[in-house]
mmCIF file of N, CA and C in Angstrom:
data_model
loop_
_atom_site.group_PDB
_atom_site.id
_atom_site.type_symbol
_atom_site.label_atom_id
_atom_site.label_comp_id
_atom_site.label_asym_id
_atom_site.label_seq_id
_atom_site.Cartn_x
_atom_site.Cartn_y
_atom_site.Cartn_z
ATOM 1 N N MET A 1 39.538 -14.835 3.063
ATOM 2 C CA MET A 1 38.765 -14.491 1.804
ATOM 3 C C MET A 1 38.821 -13.033 1.547
ATOM 4 N N GLN A 2 39.300 -13.118 0.502
ATOM 5 C CA GLN A 2 39.557 -11.352 0.060
ATOM 6 C C GLN A 2 38.272 -10.996 -0.692
ATOM 7 N N GLY A 3 38.028 -9.703 -0.715
ATOM 8 C CA GLY A 3 36.474 -9.287 -1.716
ATOM 9 C C GLY A 3 36.424 -7.363 -1.047
ATOM 10 N N THR A 4 35.807 -7.374 -1.932
ATOM 11 C CA THR A 4 35.129 -6.065 -1.389
ATOM 12 C C THR A 4 33.418 -6.166 -1.240
ATOM 13 N N THR A 5 33.101 -5.689 -0.887
ATOM 14 C CA THR A 5 31.468 -5.070 -0.552
ATOM 15 C C THR A 5 30.927 -3.862 -1.113
ATOM 16 N N LYS A 6 30.149 -3.296 -1.204
ATOM 17 C CA LYS A 6 29.798 -2.421 -1.520
ATOM 18 C C LYS A 6 28.335 -2.099 -1.223
ATOM 19 N N LYS A 7 28.108 -1.182 0.018
ATOM 20 C CA LYS A 7 25.800 -1.487 0.382
ATOM 21 C C LYS A 7 26.209 0.022 -0.461
ATOM 22 N N THR A 8 24.658 0.286 -0.890
ATOM 23 C CA THR A 8 24.517 0.924 -1.388
ATOM 24 C C THR A 8 22.176 1.196 -0.568
ATOM 25 N N SER A 9 22.194 2.472 -0.191
ATOM 26 C CA SER A 9 20.903 2.412 0.349
ATOM 27 C C SER A 9 19.659 3.256 -0.889
ATOM 28 N N GLY A 10 20.056 3.584 -1.731
ATOM 29 C CA GLY A 10 19.788 4.085 -2.619
ATOM 30 C C GLY A 10 20.344 4.384 -3.909
ATOM 31 N N ARG A 11 19.666 4.800 -4.730
ATOM 32 C CA ARG A 11 20.445 5.023 -6.116
ATOM 33 C C ARG A 11 19.933 6.711 -6.130
ATOM 34 N N LYS A 12 21.244 7.336 -6.789
ATOM 35 C CA LYS A 12 22.042 8.448 -7.486
ATOM 36 C C LYS A 12 21.692 8.456 -8.527
ATOM 37 N N VAL A 13 20.666 9.649 -8.840
ATOM 38 C CA VAL A 13 20.262 9.953 -10.229
ATOM 39 C C VAL A 13 20.110 11.152 -10.464
ATOM 40 N N GLN A 14 21.471 11.377 -11.795
ATOM 41 C CA GLN A 14 21.697 13.118 -12.126
ATOM 42 C C GLN A 14 20.213 13.728 -12.666
ATOM 43 N N GLU A 15 20.539 15.546 -12.728
ATOM 44 C CA GLU A 15 18.654 15.790 -12.226
ATOM 45 C C GLU A 15 18.703 15.159 -14.333
ATOM 46 N N ASN A 16 19.825 15.356 -14.980
ATOM 47 C CA ASN A 16 19.438 15.359 -16.604
ATOM 48 C C ASN A 16 18.780 13.832 -17.071
ATOM 49 N N ASN A 17 18.191 12.981 -15.637
ATOM 50 C CA ASN A 17 18.252 11.851 -16.655
ATOM 51 C C ASN A 17 16.860 11.429 -15.270
ATOM 52 N N HIS A 18 16.561 12.263 -15.072
ATOM 53 C CA HIS A 18 14.880 12.468 -14.106
ATOM 54 C C HIS A 18 14.065 12.105 -14.777
ATOM 55 N N THR A 19 13.917 12.623 -15.923
ATOM 56 C CA THR A 19 12.461 12.250 -17.060
ATOM 57 C C THR A 19 12.655 11.080 -17.689
ATOM 58 N N ARG A 20 13.723 10.742 -17.836
ATOM 59 C CA ARG A 20 14.087 9.135 -18.255
ATOM 60 C C ARG A 20 13.940 8.270 -17.476
ATOM 61 N N CYS A 21 14.345 8.093 -16.235
ATOM 62 C CA CYS A 21 13.749 7.206 -15.398
ATOM 63 C C CYS A 21 12.722 7.323 -14.926
ATOM 64 N N MET A 22 11.786 8.318 -15.257
ATOM 65 C CA MET A 22 10.255 8.396 -14.936
ATOM 66 C C MET A 22 9.475 7.748 -15.397
ATOM 67 N N ASN A 23 9.993 8.104 -16.711
ATOM 68 C CA ASN A 23 9.039 7.484 -17.657
ATOM 69 C C ASN A 23 8.869 6.075 -17.785
ATOM 70 N N ALA A 24 10.113 5.508 -17.835
ATOM 71 C CA ALA A 24 10.209 4.179 -17.334
ATOM 72 C C ALA A 24 9.645 3.281 -16.500
ATOM 73 N N ALA A 25 10.140 3.842 -15.194
ATOM 74 C CA ALA A 25 9.422 3.504 -13.880
ATOM 75 C C ALA A 25 8.122 3.572 -13.729
ATOM 76 N N MET A 26 7.886 5.157 -13.941
ATOM 77 C CA MET A 26 5.711 5.229 -13.847
ATOM 78 C C MET A 26 5.787 6.284 -14.662
ATOM 79 N N PRO A 27 5.258 5.713 -15.667
ATOM 80 C CA PRO A 27 4.983 6.862 -17.034
ATOM 81 C C PRO A 27 3.987 7.363 -17.130
ATOM 82 N N THR A 28 3.094 7.095 -16.143
ATOM 83 C CA THR A 28 1.897 7.908 -16.212
ATOM 84 C C THR A 28 1.907 8.868 -15.138
ATOM 85 N N TRP A 29 2.600 8.300 -13.461
ATOM 86 C CA TRP A 29 3.297 9.439 -12.894
ATOM 87 C C TRP A 29 3.786 10.965 -13.068
ATOM 88 N N ASN A 30 3.017 11.848 -11.742
ATOM 89 C CA ASN A 30 3.893 12.921 -11.630
ATOM 90 C C ASN A 30 4.892 12.956 -10.678
ATOM 91 N N SER A 31 6.166 13.915 -11.003
ATOM 92 C CA SER A 31 6.719 13.872 -9.719
ATOM 93 C C SER A 31 6.759 15.314 -9.201
ATOM 94 N N LEU A 32 8.146 15.525 -8.319
ATOM 95 C CA LEU A 32 8.371 17.118 -7.603
ATOM 96 C C LEU A 32 9.686 16.356 -7.341
ATOM 97 N N THR A 33 11.121 17.299 -7.577
ATOM 98 C CA THR A 33 12.537 16.593 -7.126
ATOM 99 C C THR A 33 12.865 18.158 -6.557
ATOM 100 N N ASN A 34 14.157 17.352 -6.104
ATOM 101 C CA ASN A 34 14.769 18.783 -5.199
ATOM 102 C C ASN A 34 15.741 19.581 -5.521
ATOM 103 N N TYR A 35 16.429 18.821 -6.962
ATOM 104 C CA TYR A 35 17.164 19.483 -6.841
ATOM 105 C C TYR A 35 17.470 20.355 -7.674
ATOM 106 N N GLU A 36 16.360 21.570 -7.272
ATOM 107 C CA GLU A 36 17.187 23.107 -7.131
ATOM 108 C C GLU A 36 17.903 23.404 -5.959
ATOM 109 N N PHE A 37 17.470 22.701 -4.739
ATOM 110 C CA PHE A 37 17.985 22.613 -3.502
ATOM 111 C C PHE A 37 19.202 22.181 -3.362
ATOM 112 N N HIS A 38 19.243 20.356 -4.088
ATOM 113 C CA HIS A 38 20.884 19.499 -3.953
ATOM 114 C C HIS A 38 20.964 18.946 -5.060
ATOM 115 N N HIS A 39 21.981 19.155 -5.312
ATOM 116 C CA HIS A 39 22.636 18.736 -6.834
ATOM 117 C C HIS A 39 22.113 16.962 -7.122
ATOM 118 N N LEU A 40 21.883 15.914 -5.724
ATOM 119 C CA LEU A 40 21.614 15.152 -5.934
ATOM 120 C C LEU A 40 20.383 14.863 -6.094
ATOM 121 N N GLY A 41 19.336 16.135 -5.780
ATOM 122 C CA GLY A 41 17.997 15.005 -5.958
ATOM 123 C C GLY A 41 17.673 14.750 -5.143
ATOM 124 N N ARG A 42 17.708 14.627 -3.393
ATOM 125 C CA ARG A 42 17.414 13.467 -2.667
ATOM 126 C C ARG A 42 16.318 13.065 -2.773
ATOM 127 N N ILE A 43 15.289 13.424 -2.835
ATOM 128 C CA ILE A 43 13.969 13.762 -2.669
ATOM 129 C C ILE A 43 12.827 13.349 -3.971
ATOM 130 N N TRP A 44 12.335 12.969 -4.195
ATOM 131 C CA TRP A 44 11.690 12.516 -5.309
ATOM 132 C C TRP A 44 10.050 12.271 -4.629
ATOM 133 N N PHE A 45 9.469 12.792 -5.087
ATOM 134 C CA PHE A 45 7.538 12.871 -4.524
ATOM 135 C C PHE A 45 7.189 12.476 -5.837
ATOM 136 N N CYS A 46 7.111 11.213 -5.442
ATOM 137 C CA CYS A 46 5.694 10.893 -6.722
ATOM 138 C C CYS A 46 4.604 10.971 -6.457
ATOM 139 N N TRP A 47 3.430 10.553 -8.198
ATOM 140 C CA TRP A 47 2.673 10.691 -7.103
ATOM 141 C C TRP A 47 1.129 10.303 -8.706
ATOM 142 N N SER A 48 0.120 9.326 -8.800
ATOM 143 C CA SER A 48 -0.499 9.222 -9.443
ATOM 144 C C SER A 48 -2.168 10.442 -10.020
ATOM 145 N N ASN A 49 -2.258 10.103 -11.093
ATOM 146 C CA ASN A 49 -2.957 11.357 -12.313
ATOM 147 C C ASN A 49 -4.011 11.431 -11.011
ATOM 148 N N ASP A 50 -4.538 10.395 -10.733
ATOM 149 C CA ASP A 50 -6.016 10.692 -9.852
ATOM 150 C C ASP A 50 -5.636 11.491 -8.588
ATOM 151 N N VAL A 51 -4.474 11.374 -8.202
ATOM 152 C CA VAL A 51 -4.623 12.636 -6.894
ATOM 153 C C VAL A 51 -4.518 13.790 -7.494
ATOM 154 N N ILE A 52 -4.445 14.850 -6.574
ATOM 155 C CA ILE A 52 -3.865 16.183 -6.509
ATOM 156 C C ILE A 52 -2.748 17.074 -5.858
ATOM 157 N N VAL A 53 -1.822 16.570 -6.321
ATOM 158 C CA VAL A 53 -0.680 17.732 -5.473
ATOM 159 C C VAL A 53 -0.323 18.327 -5.554
ATOM 160 N N THR A 54 -0.679 19.876 -4.221
ATOM 161 C CA THR A 54 -0.258 21.479 -4.434
ATOM 162 C C THR A 54 1.372 21.241 -3.492
ATOM 163 N N LYS A 55 1.959 21.983 -4.059
ATOM 164 C CA LYS A 55 3.285 21.752 -3.090
ATOM 165 C C LYS A 55 3.563 22.810 -2.881
ATOM 166 N N LEU A 56 3.760 22.829 -0.946
ATOM 167 C CA LEU A 56 4.103 23.683 -0.438
ATOM 168 C C LEU A 56 5.358 24.457 0.205
ATOM 169 N N HIS A 57 6.559 23.119 0.550
ATOM 170 C CA HIS A 57 7.640 23.681 0.683
ATOM 171 C C HIS A 57 8.650 23.001 0.456
ATOM 172 N N MET A 58 9.660 23.157 -0.017
ATOM 173 C CA MET A 58 10.968 22.711 -0.736
ATOM 174 C C MET A 58 12.238 22.792 -0.686
ATOM 175 N N SER A 59 13.116 22.059 -0.183
ATOM 176 C CA SER A 59 14.503 22.239 0.370
ATOM 177 C C SER A 59 15.176 21.457 0.326
ATOM 178 N N ALA A 60 16.133 21.570 0.728
ATOM 179 C CA ALA A 60 17.457 19.893 0.801
ATOM 180 C C ALA A 60 16.764 18.598 1.267
ATOM 181 N N GLN A 61 16.136 19.062 2.217
ATOM 182 C CA GLN A 61 15.748 18.035 3.213
ATOM 183 C C GLN A 61 14.228 17.489 3.102
ATOM 184 N N VAL A 62 13.646 18.414 2.582
ATOM 185 C CA VAL A 62 12.048 17.764 2.661
ATOM 186 C C VAL A 62 11.341 18.511 1.439
ATOM 187 N N ILE A 63 10.457 18.284 1.410
ATOM 188 C CA ILE A 63 9.209 18.255 0.121
ATOM 189 C C ILE A 63 7.342 17.854 1.058
ATOM 190 N N THR A 64 7.760 18.987 1.072
ATOM 191 C CA THR A 64 6.287 19.047 1.197
ATOM 192 C C THR A 64 4.724 19.545 0.615
ATOM 193 N N CYS A 65 4.030 18.518 0.434
ATOM 194 C CA CYS A 65 2.776 18.773 -0.384
ATOM 195 C C CYS A 65 0.939 18.947 0.223
ATOM 196 N N ALA A 66 0.615 19.535 -0.645
ATOM 197 C CA ALA A 66 -0.938 19.391 0.379
ATOM 198 C C ALA A 66 -1.469 17.515 -1.201
ATOM 199 N N ILE A 67 -2.663 16.998 0.208
ATOM 200 C CA ILE A 67 -2.140 16.626 -0.932
ATOM 201 C C ILE A 67 -4.476 16.213 -0.889
ATOM 202 N N GLN A 68 -4.477 16.016 -2.076
ATOM 203 C CA GLN A 68 -6.129 15.953 -1.759
ATOM 204 C C GLN A 68 -7.095 14.553 -3.210
ATOM 205 N N ILE A 69 -7.248 13.874 -2.959
ATOM 206 C CA ILE A 69 -7.532 12.622 -3.214
ATOM 207 C C ILE A 69 -9.335 13.049 -3.320
ATOM 208 N N PRO A 70 -9.819 12.785 -4.910
ATOM 209 C CA PRO A 70 -11.386 13.901 -5.492
ATOM 210 C C PRO A 70 -12.098 12.386 -5.481
ATOM 211 N N SER A 71 -11.791 11.272 -5.169
ATOM 212 C CA SER A 71 -12.342 10.257 -5.410
ATOM 213 C C SER A 71 -13.350 9.883 -4.056
ATOM 214 N N THR A 72 -11.984 10.578 -2.884
ATOM 215 C CA THR A 72 -12.599 9.910 -1.587
ATOM 216 C C THR A 72 -13.154 11.424 -0.517
ATOM 217 N N GLY A 73 -12.868 12.435 -1.212
ATOM 218 C CA GLY A 73 -12.177 13.732 -0.878
ATOM 219 C C GLY A 73 -11.545 13.759 0.168
ATOM 220 N N GLU A 74 -11.003 13.055 0.481
ATOM 221 C CA GLU A 74 -9.989 13.291 1.723
ATOM 222 C C GLU A 74 -8.937 14.090 1.185
ATOM 223 N N GLN A 75 -8.352 14.815 2.055
ATOM 224 C CA GLN A 75 -6.879 15.795 2.070
ATOM 225 C C GLN A 75 -6.405 15.968 2.812
ATOM 226 N N PHE A 76 -5.152 15.597 3.296
ATOM 227 C CA PHE A 76 -3.472 15.856 4.066
ATOM 228 C C PHE A 76 -2.828 16.400 3.569
ATOM 229 N N ILE A 77 -1.334 16.883 4.703
ATOM 230 C CA ILE A 77 -0.551 17.137 4.327
ATOM 231 C C ILE A 77 0.381 15.866 4.544
ATOM 232 N N CYS A 78 1.853 15.976 2.683
ATOM 233 C CA CYS A 78 2.286 14.953 3.376
ATOM 234 C C CYS A 78 4.333 16.171 3.585
ATOM 235 N N SER A 79 4.889 15.368 4.378
ATOM 236 C CA SER A 79 6.439 15.710 4.336
ATOM 237 C C SER A 79 6.869 14.327 3.920
ATOM 238 N N ALA A 80 7.746 14.668 3.214
ATOM 239 C CA ALA A 80 8.845 13.858 2.758
ATOM 240 C C ALA A 80 10.252 14.230 2.962
ATOM 241 N N ILE A 81 10.657 13.431 4.148
ATOM 242 C CA ILE A 81 12.484 13.681 4.831
ATOM 243 C C ILE A 81 13.383 13.059 3.632
ATOM 244 N N TYR A 82 13.780 13.531 3.907
ATOM 245 C CA TYR A 82 15.290 12.763 3.426
ATOM 246 C C TYR A 82 16.628 13.464 3.960
ATOM 247 N N ALA A 83 16.616 13.225 5.572
ATOM 248 C CA ALA A 83 17.725 14.109 6.538
ATOM 249 C C ALA A 83 19.074 14.112 6.172
ATOM 250 N N PHE A 84 20.296 14.980 6.530
ATOM 251 C CA PHE A 84 21.317 15.219 5.965
ATOM 252 C C PHE A 84 22.101 14.486 7.258
ATOM 253 N N ASN A 85 22.675 14.068 7.500
ATOM 254 C CA ASN A 85 23.577 12.726 8.355
ATOM 255 C C ASN A 85 23.930 13.429 9.870
ATOM 256 N N THR A 86 24.533 14.746 10.046
ATOM 257 C CA THR A 86 24.928 15.134 10.993
ATOM 258 C C THR A 86 24.195 16.298 11.876
ATOM 259 N N VAL A 87 23.729 15.793 13.272
ATOM 260 C CA VAL A 87 23.078 16.569 13.830
ATOM 261 C C VAL A 87 22.776 17.873 13.527
ATOM 262 N N GLY A 88 24.105 18.338 13.054
ATOM 263 C CA GLY A 88 24.001 20.226 12.888
ATOM 264 C C GLY A 88 23.177 20.355 11.562
ATOM 265 N N GLU A 89 23.120 19.291 10.445
ATOM 266 C CA GLU A 89 22.573 19.676 8.874
ATOM 267 C C GLU A 89 21.297 19.382 9.461
ATOM 268 N N ARG A 90 21.312 19.083 10.524
ATOM 269 C CA ARG A 90 19.722 18.189 10.752
ATOM 270 C C ARG A 90 18.047 19.264 11.687
ATOM 271 N N MET A 91 18.951 20.353 11.948
ATOM 272 C CA MET A 91 18.521 21.406 12.781
ATOM 273 C C MET A 91 17.529 22.378 11.495
ATOM 274 N N THR A 92 17.764 22.096 10.797
ATOM 275 C CA THR A 92 17.403 23.195 9.977
ATOM 276 C C THR A 92 16.031 22.812 9.250
ATOM 277 N N LEU A 93 16.634 21.239 9.356
ATOM 278 C CA LEU A 93 15.444 20.373 9.004
ATOM 279 C C LEU A 93 14.183 20.931 9.806
ATOM 280 N N TRP A 94 14.833 20.527 11.372
ATOM 281 C CA TRP A 94 13.486 20.814 12.840
ATOM 282 C C TRP A 94 12.695 21.901 12.171
ATOM 283 N N GLU A 95 13.659 22.924 12.089
ATOM 284 C CA GLU A 95 12.973 24.237 12.190
ATOM 285 C C GLU A 95 12.044 25.254 11.123
ATOM 286 N N GLU A 96 12.073 23.737 10.202
ATOM 287 C CA GLU A 96 11.924 24.316 8.533
ATOM 288 C C GLU A 96 10.342 22.968 8.742
ATOM 289 N N LEU A 97 10.271 22.382 9.916
ATOM 290 C CA LEU A 97 9.235 21.633 10.071
ATOM 291 C C LEU A 97 8.180 22.213 10.871
ATOM 292 N N ARG A 98 8.930 22.989 11.685
ATOM 293 C CA ARG A 98 8.365 23.714 12.946
ATOM 294 C C ARG A 98 7.762 24.780 12.109
ATOM 295 N N GLY A 99 8.206 25.438 11.132
ATOM 296 C CA GLY A 99 7.374 26.765 10.341
ATOM 297 C C GLY A 99 6.619 26.270 9.286
ATOM 298 N N THR A 100 6.696 24.832 8.752
ATOM 299 C CA THR A 100 5.207 24.653 8.365
ATOM 300 C C THR A 100 4.281 24.480 9.296
ATOM 301 N N LYS A 101 4.352 23.699 10.015
ATOM 302 C CA LYS A 101 3.118 23.410 11.154
ATOM 303 C C LYS A 101 3.038 25.331 11.429
ATOM 304 N N ALA A 102 3.731 25.605 11.678
ATOM 305 C CA ALA A 102 3.044 27.592 11.858
ATOM 306 C C ALA A 102 2.338 28.045 10.416
ATOM 307 N N ALA A 103 2.522 28.186 9.628
ATOM 308 C CA ALA A 103 2.266 27.916 7.892
ATOM 309 C C ALA A 103 0.809 27.529 7.826
ATOM 310 N N TYR A 104 1.082 26.036 7.907
ATOM 311 C CA TYR A 104 -0.983 25.761 8.010
ATOM 312 C C TYR A 104 -1.433 25.165 9.018
ATOM 313 N N ARG A 105 -1.416 25.378 9.960
ATOM 314 C CA ARG A 105 -2.173 24.488 10.472
ATOM 315 C C ARG A 105 -3.583 24.770 10.411
ATOM 316 N N HIS A 106 -4.195 26.101 10.126
ATOM 317 C CA HIS A 106 -5.139 26.895 10.119
ATOM 318 C C HIS A 106 -6.356 26.405 9.360
ATOM 319 N N LEU A 107 -5.149 25.286 8.065
ATOM 320 C CA LEU A 107 -5.941 24.635 7.509
ATOM 321 C C LEU A 107 -6.654 23.590 7.908
ATOM 322 N N LYS A 108 -5.909 23.070 9.156
ATOM 323 C CA LYS A 108 -6.633 21.335 9.924
ATOM 324 C C LYS A 108 -6.970 20.369 9.331
ATOM 325 N N LEU A 109 -5.461 20.391 8.570
ATOM 326 C CA LEU A 109 -5.476 19.034 7.840
ATOM 327 C C LEU A 109 -4.366 18.290 8.670
ATOM 328 N N PRO A 110 -4.871 16.985 8.341
ATOM 329 C CA PRO A 110 -3.791 15.341 8.744
ATOM 330 C C PRO A 110 -2.831 15.893 8.085
ATOM 331 N N TRP A 111 -1.040 15.644 9.285
ATOM 332 C CA TRP A 111 -0.152 15.814 8.499
ATOM 333 C C TRP A 111 0.725 15.011 8.717
ATOM 334 N N ILE A 112 0.928 14.256 7.590
ATOM 335 C CA ILE A 112 1.990 12.609 7.986
ATOM 336 C C ILE A 112 3.820 12.987 7.534
ATOM 337 N N ILE A 113 4.156 13.117 8.230
ATOM 338 C CA ILE A 113 6.163 12.979 7.915
ATOM 339 C C ILE A 113 6.602 11.647 8.385
ATOM 340 N N LEU A 114 6.775 11.718 6.422
ATOM 341 C CA LEU A 114 7.506 9.801 6.412
ATOM 342 C C LEU A 114 8.683 9.917 6.171
ATOM 343 N N GLY A 115 9.707 9.258 5.944
ATOM 344 C CA GLY A 115 11.028 9.701 5.044
ATOM 345 C C GLY A 115 12.127 8.896 6.128
ATOM 346 N N ASP A 116 13.074 9.702 6.211
ATOM 347 C CA ASP A 116 14.879 9.031 6.486
ATOM 348 C C ASP A 116 15.467 10.204 7.074
ATOM 349 N N PHE A 117 15.462 9.552 9.035
ATOM 350 C CA PHE A 117 15.425 11.010 9.055
ATOM 351 C C PHE A 117 17.023 10.702 10.104
ATOM 352 N N ASN A 118 17.423 10.077 9.323
ATOM 353 C CA ASN A 118 19.294 9.562 9.317
ATOM 354 C C ASN A 118 19.812 9.865 11.045
ATOM 355 N N ALA A 119 18.570 8.707 11.991
ATOM 356 C CA ALA A 119 18.912 9.266 12.617
ATOM 357 C C ALA A 119 19.235 7.712 14.188
ATOM 358 N N THR A 120 19.802 7.578 14.143
ATOM 359 C CA THR A 120 19.833 5.545 15.024
ATOM 360 C C THR A 120 20.017 6.071 16.626
ATOM 361 N N LEU A 121 19.541 4.990 17.387
ATOM 362 C CA LEU A 121 19.510 4.782 18.646
ATOM 363 C C LEU A 121 20.872 4.983 19.690
ATOM 364 N N SER A 122 21.609 4.252 18.590
ATOM 365 C CA SER A 122 23.415 3.784 18.961
ATOM 366 C C SER A 122 23.986 3.839 17.880
ATOM 367 N N SER A 123 25.143 4.165 17.499
ATOM 368 C CA SER A 123 26.414 4.434 17.222
ATOM 369 C C SER A 123 26.548 2.971 16.020
ATOM 370 N N SER A 124 26.773 1.660 16.920
ATOM 371 C CA SER A 124 25.923 0.876 16.205
ATOM 372 C C SER A 124 25.533 0.175 15.370
ATOM 373 N N GLU A 125 24.027 1.282 15.107
ATOM 374 C CA GLU A 125 23.158 0.928 14.535
ATOM 375 C C GLU A 125 24.146 1.374 12.770
ATOM 376 N N HIS A 126 24.927 2.613 13.077
ATOM 377 C CA HIS A 126 25.393 2.956 12.139
ATOM 378 C C HIS A 126 26.329 2.435 11.282
ATOM 379 N N SER A 127 26.397 1.858 9.824
ATOM 380 C CA SER A 127 27.514 1.853 9.499
ATOM 381 C C SER A 127 28.525 3.177 9.358
ATOM 382 N N ARG A 128 28.631 4.211 9.102
ATOM 383 C CA ARG A 128 29.752 5.092 9.166
ATOM 384 C C ARG A 128 30.054 5.578 10.513
ATOM 385 N N ALA A 129 29.499 4.792 11.827
ATOM 386 C CA ALA A 129 28.866 5.704 12.482
ATOM 387 C C ALA A 129 30.710 7.260 13.746
ATOM 388 N N MET A 130 31.715 6.828 12.908
ATOM 389 C CA MET A 130 33.167 7.329 13.231
ATOM 390 C C MET A 130 32.871 8.460 12.461
ATOM 391 N N ASP A 131 32.293 8.707 11.541
ATOM 392 C CA ASP A 131 32.195 10.000 10.192
ATOM 393 C C ASP A 131 30.938 11.133 10.836
ATOM 394 N N TYR A 132 30.721 10.600 11.513
ATOM 395 C CA TYR A 132 29.575 11.623 11.927
ATOM 396 C C TYR A 132 29.452 12.057 13.406
ATOM 397 N N GLU A 133 29.367 13.414 13.289
ATOM 398 C CA GLU A 133 28.761 13.855 14.661
ATOM 399 C C GLU A 133 27.786 12.940 15.788
ATOM 400 N N ARG A 134 27.791 12.946 17.018
ATOM 401 C CA ARG A 134 26.416 12.351 17.756
ATOM 402 C C ARG A 134 25.977 13.587 18.643
#
């Protein structure tokens, strides 16, 4: 059986289409993107109007914000990650996370770190294991 299979883990939206996509999918929400640090805008940080978001740090691999929920008084820090594929490139991400910890520890807020770290336990878990250094 012949054929071609294409697997995509996410859609890539060009910067000039960001607003159109947001208006179509989440018209009343706000967003931060990291297009100024990476041409693919790898991270979209989106939130509803009942949440207050303050940008703390942004780069090609992470967007970190302080989150405040006025209705409950809850506050926390959130880092959204989309790590680069190679170990060497990810070293920058770890330095940035250490810097975030040092810069904002005085706030004494909970910190959630979520996203795609592009790390696997074994090369068999990676679709293109031979393409990346381990």
